[in-house]
Tab-separated table of C-alpha atoms in Angstrom:
chain	number	residue	atom	x	y	z
A	1	MET	CA	165.674	122.856	98.525
A	2	THR	CA	169.255	122.331	97.455
A	3	ASP	CA	170.543	119.989	94.804
A	4	ALA	CA	171.566	116.587	96.207
A	5	THR	CA	172.536	117.844	99.659
A	6	PRO	CA	173.790	114.914	101.791
A	7	ALA	CA	172.710	114.253	105.359
A	8	PRO	CA	175.200	114.030	108.233
A	9	ALA	CA	177.323	110.899	108.434
A	10	GLN	CA	175.460	109.475	111.437
A	11	GLY	CA	172.287	108.924	109.402
A	12	PRO	CA	171.398	107.787	105.882
A	13	GLN	CA	172.894	109.897	103.099
A	14	ILE	CA	169.695	111.744	102.252
A	15	SER	CA	169.595	113.675	98.989
A	16	ASP	CA	167.097	116.212	97.717
A	17	PHE	CA	166.535	118.055	94.462
A	18	ARG	CA	163.808	119.881	92.567
A	19	LEU	CA	162.519	119.053	89.098
A	20	ALA	CA	162.090	121.796	86.505
A	21	ASN	CA	158.319	121.759	87.050
A	22	GLY	CA	158.720	122.548	90.769
A	23	LEU	CA	158.305	119.070	92.284
A	24	ASP	CA	160.515	118.612	95.343
A	25	VAL	CA	162.139	115.174	95.636
A	26	VAL	CA	163.783	113.551	98.675
A	27	VAL	CA	165.711	110.266	98.512
A	28	ILE	CA	166.395	108.247	101.687
A	29	PRO	CA	168.625	105.231	100.921
A	30	ASP	CA	168.141	101.988	102.883
A	31	HIS	CA	169.822	99.034	101.205
A	32	ARG	CA	169.098	96.334	103.783
A	33	ALA	CA	166.198	94.884	101.786
A	34	PRO	CA	165.149	95.238	98.115
A	35	VAL	CA	162.062	97.269	99.041
A	36	VAL	CA	161.052	100.902	98.522
A	37	THR	CA	158.481	103.229	100.058
A	38	HIS	CA	157.135	105.795	97.588
A	39	MET	CA	155.157	108.734	98.975
A	40	VAL	CA	153.656	111.863	97.427
A	41	TRP	CA	152.727	114.659	99.821
A	42	TYR	CA	150.501	117.551	98.771
A	43	ARG	CA	150.736	120.785	100.729
A	44	ASN	CA	147.032	120.982	101.447
A	45	GLY	CA	144.786	119.514	104.110
A	46	SER	CA	141.488	120.063	105.841
A	47	ALA	CA	142.543	123.542	107.009
A	48	ASP	CA	142.637	124.541	103.338
A	49	ASP	CA	139.052	123.487	102.659
A	50	PRO	CA	136.994	126.378	101.247
A	51	ILE	CA	134.493	127.929	103.632
A	52	GLY	CA	131.295	125.898	103.661
A	53	LYS	CA	132.952	122.860	102.063
A	54	SER	CA	134.591	121.169	105.034
A	55	GLY	CA	135.786	117.672	104.265
A	56	ILE	CA	136.641	118.312	100.614
A	57	ALA	CA	140.367	117.489	101.073
A	58	HIS	CA	139.482	114.148	102.662
A	59	PHE	CA	136.720	113.480	100.119
A	60	LEU	CA	139.131	114.089	97.239
A	61	GLU	CA	141.572	111.641	98.832
A	62	HIS	CA	138.859	108.995	98.430
A	63	LEU	CA	138.132	110.045	94.861
A	64	MET	CA	141.790	109.823	93.833
A	65	PHE	CA	141.344	106.044	93.761
A	66	LYS	CA	138.507	106.249	91.208
A	67	GLY	CA	140.590	106.192	88.049
A	68	THR	CA	142.096	108.425	85.381
A	69	GLU	CA	141.817	108.789	81.640
A	70	ALA	CA	144.613	106.233	81.246
A	71	HIS	CA	143.656	103.785	84.009
A	72	GLY	CA	140.141	102.884	85.054
A	73	PRO	CA	138.795	102.699	88.611
A	74	GLY	CA	140.774	100.315	90.800
A	75	VAL	CA	143.480	99.558	88.233
A	76	PHE	CA	146.269	101.213	90.247
A	77	SER	CA	145.236	99.519	93.501
A	78	ASP	CA	144.802	96.141	91.811
A	79	ARG	CA	148.270	96.404	90.304
A	80	VAL	CA	149.876	97.223	93.663
A	81	ALA	CA	148.145	94.157	95.131
A	82	GLU	CA	149.343	91.984	92.227
A	83	LEU	CA	152.882	93.124	92.937
A	84	GLY	CA	152.523	92.062	96.572
A	85	GLY	CA	152.757	95.677	97.668
A	86	GLN	CA	150.856	97.849	100.100
A	87	GLU	CA	149.243	101.238	99.618
A	88	ASN	CA	147.247	103.780	101.530
A	89	ALA	CA	146.498	107.480	101.816
A	90	PHE	CA	145.645	109.926	104.592
A	91	THR	CA	144.540	113.505	105.109
A	92	SER	CA	145.496	115.773	108.002
A	93	ASN	CA	144.976	119.441	108.799
A	94	ASP	CA	147.961	120.512	106.701
A	95	TYR	CA	148.713	117.844	104.092
A	96	THR	CA	147.398	114.891	102.113
A	97	ALA	CA	149.671	111.946	101.322
A	98	TYR	CA	149.573	108.836	99.123
A	99	PHE	CA	152.036	105.977	99.444
A	100	GLN	CA	152.982	102.554	98.151
A	101	ARG	CA	155.509	100.030	99.432
A	102	VAL	CA	156.749	97.628	96.743
A	103	ALA	CA	159.788	95.662	95.647
A	104	ARG	CA	162.451	98.012	94.294
A	105	GLU	CA	162.094	96.834	90.671
A	106	HIS	CA	158.505	98.129	90.592
A	107	LEU	CA	159.322	101.683	91.715
A	108	GLY	CA	159.137	103.119	88.211
A	109	GLU	CA	155.720	101.584	87.650
A	110	VAL	CA	154.121	103.016	90.797
A	111	MET	CA	155.739	106.383	90.066
A	112	ALA	CA	154.131	106.362	86.627
A	113	PHE	CA	150.723	105.509	88.119
A	114	GLU	CA	150.997	108.244	90.780
A	115	ALA	CA	152.200	110.830	88.287
A	116	ASP	CA	149.249	109.964	86.065
A	117	ARG	CA	146.695	110.668	88.768
A	118	MET	CA	148.363	113.971	89.647
A	119	THR	CA	146.806	115.386	86.462
A	120	GLY	CA	144.586	112.726	84.876
A	121	LEU	CA	141.813	112.200	87.429
A	122	THR	CA	138.386	111.705	85.862
A	123	LEU	CA	135.174	111.958	87.865
A	124	SER	CA	131.531	111.441	87.061
A	125	ASP	CA	128.454	111.983	89.184
A	126	GLU	CA	127.954	108.206	89.149
A	127	VAL	CA	131.308	107.844	90.951
A	128	VAL	CA	131.130	110.900	93.205
A	129	ALA	CA	127.692	110.346	94.752
A	130	PRO	CA	128.301	106.788	96.065
A	131	GLU	CA	131.734	107.755	97.424
A	132	ARG	CA	130.183	110.717	99.237
A	133	ASP	CA	127.850	108.231	100.908
A	134	VAL	CA	130.900	106.164	101.907
A	135	VAL	CA	132.445	109.214	103.598
A	136	LEU	CA	129.180	110.025	105.367
A	137	GLU	CA	129.029	106.479	106.690
A	138	GLU	CA	132.663	106.729	107.770
A	139	ARG	CA	131.779	109.831	109.758
A	140	ARG	CA	128.788	108.136	111.369
A	141	MET	CA	130.875	105.145	112.406
A	142	ARG	CA	133.998	106.978	113.615
A	143	THR	CA	132.532	110.139	115.109
A	144	ASP	CA	128.764	110.188	115.467
A	145	SER	CA	128.669	106.826	117.271
A	146	ASP	CA	131.752	107.453	119.440
A	147	PRO	CA	131.306	109.779	122.456
A	148	SER	CA	135.077	110.297	122.767
A	149	ALA	CA	135.335	111.427	119.145
A	150	GLN	CA	132.294	113.669	119.570
A	151	LEU	CA	133.884	115.356	122.574
A	152	GLN	CA	137.207	115.875	120.827
A	153	GLU	CA	135.418	117.390	117.847
A	154	ALA	CA	133.591	119.799	120.178
A	155	VAL	CA	136.808	120.655	122.043
A	156	GLN	CA	138.653	121.425	118.809
A	157	SER	CA	135.787	123.643	117.650
A	158	ALA	CA	135.868	125.542	120.931
A	159	LEU	CA	139.664	125.848	120.883
A	160	PHE	CA	139.821	127.155	117.310
A	161	ALA	CA	136.685	129.212	116.953
A	162	HIS	CA	138.028	131.107	113.926
A	163	HIS	CA	140.989	129.175	112.534
A	164	PRO	CA	140.116	126.154	110.331
A	165	TYR	CA	141.978	123.776	112.660
A	166	GLY	CA	138.644	123.838	114.484
A	167	LEU	CA	137.022	121.971	111.591
A	168	PRO	CA	137.005	118.169	111.642
A	169	VAL	CA	139.283	116.669	108.987
A	170	ILE	CA	136.434	114.513	107.739
A	171	GLY	CA	134.131	117.560	107.617
A	172	TRP	CA	130.743	118.442	109.063
A	173	GLU	CA	127.981	116.065	108.026
A	174	HIS	CA	125.724	118.666	106.381
A	175	GLU	CA	128.647	120.068	104.374
A	176	ILE	CA	129.879	116.646	103.268
A	177	ALA	CA	126.366	115.869	102.024
A	178	ALA	CA	126.485	118.942	99.758
A	179	LEU	CA	129.884	118.230	98.164
A	180	ASN	CA	129.762	117.447	94.460
A	181	ARG	CA	131.880	116.697	91.403
A	182	ASP	CA	132.575	120.348	90.637
A	183	ASP	CA	133.808	120.962	94.200
A	184	ALA	CA	136.179	118.011	93.982
A	185	LEU	CA	137.601	118.964	90.581
A	186	ALA	CA	138.063	122.610	91.563
A	187	TYR	CA	139.998	121.580	94.664
A	188	TYR	CA	142.011	119.041	92.669
A	189	ARG	CA	143.015	121.596	90.030
A	190	ARG	CA	144.054	124.101	92.660
A	191	PHE	CA	146.256	121.896	94.835
A	192	TYR	CA	147.307	118.801	92.879
A	193	THR	CA	150.208	120.331	90.980
A	194	PRO	CA	153.926	119.458	90.933
A	195	GLU	CA	154.784	122.829	92.505
A	196	ASN	CA	152.607	121.925	95.490
A	197	ALA	CA	153.955	118.404	96.034
A	198	VAL	CA	156.841	116.617	97.710
A	199	LEU	CA	157.978	113.198	96.466
A	200	VAL	CA	159.756	111.063	99.072
A	201	VAL	CA	161.359	107.755	98.074
A	202	ALA	CA	162.945	105.656	100.811
A	203	GLY	CA	164.540	102.245	100.444
A	204	ASP	CA	166.885	100.314	98.181
A	205	VAL	CA	167.581	103.173	95.767
A	206	ASP	CA	170.090	105.937	95.135
A	207	ALA	CA	169.583	109.564	94.172
A	208	GLN	CA	170.704	109.131	90.558
A	209	GLU	CA	168.258	106.284	89.963
A	210	VAL	CA	165.340	108.161	91.544
A	211	ARG	CA	166.138	111.322	89.617
A	212	ALA	CA	166.014	109.441	86.307
A	213	LEU	CA	162.683	107.798	87.181
A	214	ALA	CA	161.218	111.047	88.497
A	215	GLU	CA	162.198	112.923	85.348
A	216	ALA	CA	160.649	110.201	83.191
A	217	THR	CA	157.329	110.228	85.099
A	218	TYR	CA	156.624	113.323	87.163
A	219	GLY	CA	158.972	115.440	85.042
A	220	ARG	CA	156.586	115.167	82.094
A	221	ILE	CA	153.901	117.098	83.980
A	222	PRO	CA	153.921	120.748	82.884
A	223	ALA	CA	154.543	123.361	85.544
A	224	ARG	CA	151.342	125.161	86.521
A	225	GLY	CA	153.065	128.298	87.823
A	226	ALA	CA	153.504	129.405	91.395
A	227	ALA	CA	152.345	126.990	94.084
A	228	PRO	CA	148.948	127.876	95.583
A	229	VAL	CA	149.094	130.203	98.569
A	230	ARG	CA	147.405	129.020	101.761
A	231	THR	CA	145.126	131.758	103.057
A	232	ARG	CA	143.724	130.968	106.484
A	233	PRO	CA	141.970	133.178	109.039
A	234	GLN	CA	143.980	133.356	112.243
A	235	GLU	CA	142.664	132.895	115.767
A	236	PRO	CA	142.072	136.164	117.691
A	237	PRO	CA	143.531	136.602	121.205
A	238	LEU	CA	141.816	134.198	123.606
A	239	ARG	CA	140.946	135.529	127.051
A	240	ALA	CA	138.705	132.917	128.671
A	241	HIS	CA	139.163	129.283	129.585
A	242	ARG	CA	136.374	127.070	128.274
A	243	LEU	CA	134.964	123.789	129.579
A	244	VAL	CA	133.245	121.329	127.249
A	245	SER	CA	131.596	118.239	128.715
A	246	LEU	CA	129.795	115.295	127.208
A	247	ALA	CA	127.945	112.556	129.089
A	248	ASP	CA	126.842	109.400	127.342
A	249	PRO	CA	125.731	105.966	128.597
A	250	LYS	CA	128.145	104.345	126.106
A	251	VAL	CA	131.158	105.830	127.921
A	252	GLU	CA	133.040	103.103	129.798
A	253	GLN	CA	136.106	105.116	130.807
A	254	PRO	CA	135.688	108.803	131.747
A	255	SER	CA	138.534	111.182	130.975
A	256	VAL	CA	139.684	114.745	131.383
A	257	SER	CA	141.760	116.517	128.745
A	258	ARG	CA	143.070	120.032	128.435
A	259	ILE	CA	144.295	121.427	125.140
A	260	TYR	CA	146.265	124.668	124.748
A	261	ILE	CA	147.000	126.733	121.671
A	262	VAL	CA	150.792	127.032	121.417
A	263	PRO	CA	153.327	127.866	118.698
A	264	SER	CA	154.306	125.140	116.234
A	265	TYR	CA	157.803	124.504	114.940
A	266	ARG	CA	156.907	126.760	112.027
A	267	THR	CA	155.489	129.677	114.034
A	268	ALA	CA	157.637	129.543	117.192
A	269	ALA	CA	160.623	131.721	118.024
A	270	PRO	CA	163.937	129.802	118.078
A	271	GLY	CA	164.016	127.219	120.853
A	272	VAL	CA	160.370	127.582	121.903
A	273	ALA	CA	158.979	124.543	120.064
A	274	GLU	CA	161.864	122.406	121.271
A	275	GLY	CA	161.128	123.500	124.864
A	276	LEU	CA	157.503	122.447	124.438
A	277	GLU	CA	158.607	119.101	122.975
A	278	VAL	CA	160.844	118.341	125.951
A	279	LEU	CA	158.206	119.589	128.400
A	280	ALA	CA	155.610	117.198	126.960
A	281	HIS	CA	157.984	114.282	127.460
A	282	LEU	CA	158.939	115.321	130.995
A	283	ILE	CA	155.387	115.735	132.246
A	284	GLY	CA	153.572	113.130	130.205
A	285	GLY	CA	155.893	110.944	128.141
A	286	GLY	CA	155.534	107.578	129.808
A	287	ALA	CA	155.871	105.751	133.108
A	288	THR	CA	158.725	107.953	134.371
A	289	SER	CA	156.957	111.231	133.597
A	290	LEU	CA	155.737	113.666	136.255
A	291	PHE	CA	152.046	113.070	135.567
A	292	TYR	CA	152.285	109.287	135.608
A	293	ARG	CA	154.421	109.144	138.741
A	294	ARG	CA	152.296	111.525	140.755
A	295	LEU	CA	148.760	110.830	139.515
A	296	VAL	CA	148.951	107.095	138.820
A	297	MET	CA	151.710	105.685	141.000
A	298	GLU	CA	151.702	107.916	144.089
A	299	LYS	CA	148.269	109.507	144.542
A	300	LYS	CA	146.397	106.794	142.625
A	301	VAL	CA	143.799	109.287	141.394
A	302	ALA	CA	144.289	108.214	137.771
A	303	VAL	CA	144.783	104.984	135.851
A	304	ALA	CA	146.590	106.735	132.981
A	305	ALA	CA	147.945	110.220	132.326
A	306	GLY	CA	150.104	111.908	129.740
A	307	ALA	CA	150.913	114.857	127.513
A	308	TYR	CA	151.965	115.426	123.929
A	309	TYR	CA	152.819	118.279	121.604
A	310	LEU	CA	151.689	118.446	117.958
A	311	GLY	CA	154.598	120.528	116.725
A	312	THR	CA	154.327	119.688	113.020
A	313	ALA	CA	151.801	122.264	111.839
A	314	VAL	CA	151.663	125.261	109.508
A	315	ASP	CA	150.044	127.563	112.077
A	316	ASP	CA	149.863	127.708	115.873
A	317	THR	CA	149.075	124.244	117.144
A	318	ARG	CA	148.059	122.183	120.181
A	319	PHE	CA	149.576	120.953	123.432
A	320	TYR	CA	147.580	118.160	125.119
A	321	LEU	CA	147.268	117.102	128.757
A	322	TYR	CA	145.032	114.159	129.656
A	323	ALA	CA	144.213	111.717	132.415
A	324	LEU	CA	141.775	108.869	133.068
A	325	PRO	CA	140.395	108.874	136.623
A	326	ALA	CA	140.622	105.998	139.035
A	327	PRO	CA	137.286	104.629	140.291
A	328	ASP	CA	135.438	107.011	142.620
A	329	VAL	CA	137.573	110.019	141.566
A	330	SER	CA	135.659	112.928	140.032
A	331	LEU	CA	136.902	114.726	136.947
A	332	ASP	CA	136.965	118.013	138.865
A	333	THR	CA	139.296	116.452	141.428
A	334	LEU	CA	141.546	115.055	138.717
A	335	ASP	CA	141.567	118.378	136.870
A	336	ARG	CA	142.721	120.159	140.036
A	337	GLU	CA	145.521	117.631	140.438
A	338	ILE	CA	146.619	118.266	136.851
A	339	GLU	CA	146.608	122.011	137.465
A	340	ALA	CA	148.723	121.613	140.613
A	341	LEU	CA	151.351	119.608	138.718
A	342	LEU	CA	151.388	122.141	135.919
A	343	VAL	CA	151.968	124.938	138.437
A	344	GLU	CA	154.861	122.898	139.819
A	345	ALA	CA	156.398	122.680	136.354
A	346	GLN	CA	155.905	126.431	135.926
A	347	THR	CA	157.580	127.373	139.200
A	348	THR	CA	160.423	124.870	139.662
A	349	LEU	CA	163.181	123.481	137.497
A	350	PHE	CA	163.238	119.823	136.540
A	351	PRO	CA	166.260	117.973	137.950
A	352	ALA	CA	169.206	117.784	135.565
A	353	GLU	CA	169.082	113.989	135.375
A	354	GLU	CA	165.385	113.996	134.399
A	355	LEU	CA	165.990	116.647	131.758
A	356	GLU	CA	168.885	114.712	130.240
A	357	ARG	CA	166.902	111.479	130.272
A	358	ALA	CA	164.010	113.141	128.429
A	359	LYS	CA	166.250	114.700	125.800
A	360	ASN	CA	168.156	111.439	125.314
A	361	ARG	CA	164.869	109.585	124.834
A	362	LEU	CA	163.621	112.031	122.210
A	363	VAL	CA	166.899	111.955	120.294
A	364	ALA	CA	167.062	108.164	120.569
A	365	ASP	CA	163.557	107.890	119.118
A	366	ALA	CA	164.708	109.985	116.159
A	367	ILE	CA	167.713	107.699	115.686
A	368	TYR	CA	165.582	104.558	115.951
A	369	ALA	CA	163.246	106.002	113.304
A	370	GLN	CA	166.142	105.715	110.859
A	371	ASP	CA	165.776	101.954	111.166
A	372	ASN	CA	162.370	102.097	109.458
A	373	GLN	CA	162.214	103.443	105.939
A	374	THR	CA	158.487	104.185	106.109
A	375	ALA	CA	158.897	106.106	109.374
A	376	MET	CA	161.703	108.148	107.802
A	377	ALA	CA	159.625	108.869	104.715
A	378	ARG	CA	156.741	110.055	106.871
A	379	TRP	CA	158.993	112.199	109.061
A	380	TYR	CA	160.561	113.994	106.114
A	381	GLY	CA	157.365	114.229	104.112
A	382	ALA	CA	155.264	115.683	106.919
A	383	SER	CA	157.958	118.186	107.890
A	384	LEU	CA	158.572	119.395	104.337
A	385	ALA	CA	154.833	119.597	103.646
A	386	ILE	CA	154.370	122.160	106.422
A	387	GLY	CA	157.281	124.322	105.294
A	388	ALA	CA	160.319	122.942	107.136
A	389	SER	CA	163.629	122.516	105.346
A	390	ILE	CA	165.937	119.526	105.079
A	391	GLU	CA	168.344	121.362	107.382
A	392	ASP	CA	165.576	121.886	109.957
A	393	ILE	CA	164.973	118.134	110.051
A	394	ARG	CA	168.665	117.271	110.206
A	395	ASP	CA	169.381	119.726	113.004
A	396	TRP	CA	166.409	118.745	115.196
A	397	PRO	CA	168.401	116.433	117.531
A	398	ASN	CA	170.957	119.195	118.146
A	399	ARG	CA	168.209	121.665	118.983
A	400	ILE	CA	166.613	119.206	121.399
A	401	GLU	CA	169.941	118.596	123.109
A	402	ALA	CA	170.342	122.359	123.576
A	403	VAL	CA	167.105	122.718	125.569
A	404	THR	CA	167.751	123.887	129.139
A	405	ALA	CA	165.753	123.460	132.329
A	406	GLN	CA	164.943	127.172	132.154
A	407	ALA	CA	163.578	126.747	128.622
A	408	VAL	CA	161.348	123.911	129.828
A	409	ARG	CA	160.037	126.074	132.675
A	410	GLU	CA	159.304	128.905	130.226
A	411	ALA	CA	157.467	126.419	128.011
A	412	ALA	CA	155.322	125.395	130.994
A	413	ARG	CA	154.640	129.049	131.815
A	414	SER	CA	153.454	129.623	128.252
A	415	LEU	CA	150.560	127.207	128.862
A	416	ASP	CA	148.036	129.919	129.607
A	417	ARG	CA	144.710	128.556	130.860
A	418	ARG	CA	142.928	131.369	129.013
A	419	ARG	CA	144.175	129.824	125.764
A	420	ALA	CA	142.912	126.364	126.650
A	421	VAL	CA	139.800	124.234	126.489
A	422	THR	CA	139.131	121.458	128.993
A	423	GLY	CA	137.084	118.453	127.936
A	424	TYR	CA	135.184	116.177	130.306
A	425	LEU	CA	133.995	112.803	129.062
A	426	LEU	CA	131.539	111.364	131.563
A	427	SER	CA	129.598	108.170	131.977
A	428	GLU	CA	126.425	107.740	134.004
A	429	GLN	CA	128.577	106.356	136.828
A	430	THR	CA	131.208	109.119	136.860
A	431	PRO	CA	131.488	110.579	140.377
A	432	GLN	CA	130.349	114.186	140.665
A	433	ALA	CA	132.569	116.913	142.062
A	434	ALA	CA	132.931	116.936	145.817
């Protein structure tokens, strides 16, 4: 990262710099209200969990709220509440993030708290064991009792049979149950270092002010050395389409989904990820998209349909197609309709006006995101955490605008059924294939 590099004039004057200990800092000014969003992103997620210890990244996220040598359990959270602020944390495949939103005069205080728990976490078995039970209960409530979540977990496992993206972020139940204090501290010491973190501050601040506060808080943390290297097994070539189905009496709305392995912004050749982004919007980005018009409005074989591309990932990622059938329509029938529309996208060019409308919508969404400081902080934090640069983020609208109809067609052709898994969620009343 460069030292205090400004953003283009059409957006906020974003600055970035790096502290001597390796912590990357991004400042996104927004002076419309005396409020700041403070986020720390660690470049580790569930895909970095050691083999046999799935869920440790998410488990540690829970444990980070259990106190440090300087501040006992709950002190940080209680103080944020006293200040009238908000806080939360989340874990994904590729990063873990912690954030607070407070009045601007309290920024230094929450920075000091967050810097303290970057190195000062204390854990005892009396704390770890009950929190492990909390995570197990969370898994039972969100996944084990939800047929849709169960199917998606099975689909992801089938799609990524070797790469850790196939592991659930929350972890497998039997592996969560075996996690202990030593596992948590080992993971904490490996990844929770200034060299492995990105600090994003958005709101009523300027770069000079944030630099001074960051130096006074995070800057006191000694450098640990080089940032940890992510070592992940990669998926071998896939040569067979797979179908995963789940039937459950609790299912009220059946669905069909198809997920492809595709390049991410980080792994794709120039222009490829942008083509996939525009393709997802053209075929499944709302009421004007190809899928919605044909499946819902015209043929009436679905009540909803769409597509989306998860481009922000360290390794090759996922492209989703989905639809919910209309009454008396089988999932096989709906799947064939989806395939026919995909073939259409692979063999014909989208009209120029549709292409321009899709690109304008994507760029407009990026511009509208500048109106929300938390959305901006998340956009920059997530992108930087997976290895993108400030320039990559700045230039994204220009790259989207450069996407051609031919590039969209090539993106559609890259959706190889052999690199996909289809998921059927069925109820007892779901019509069978004709």
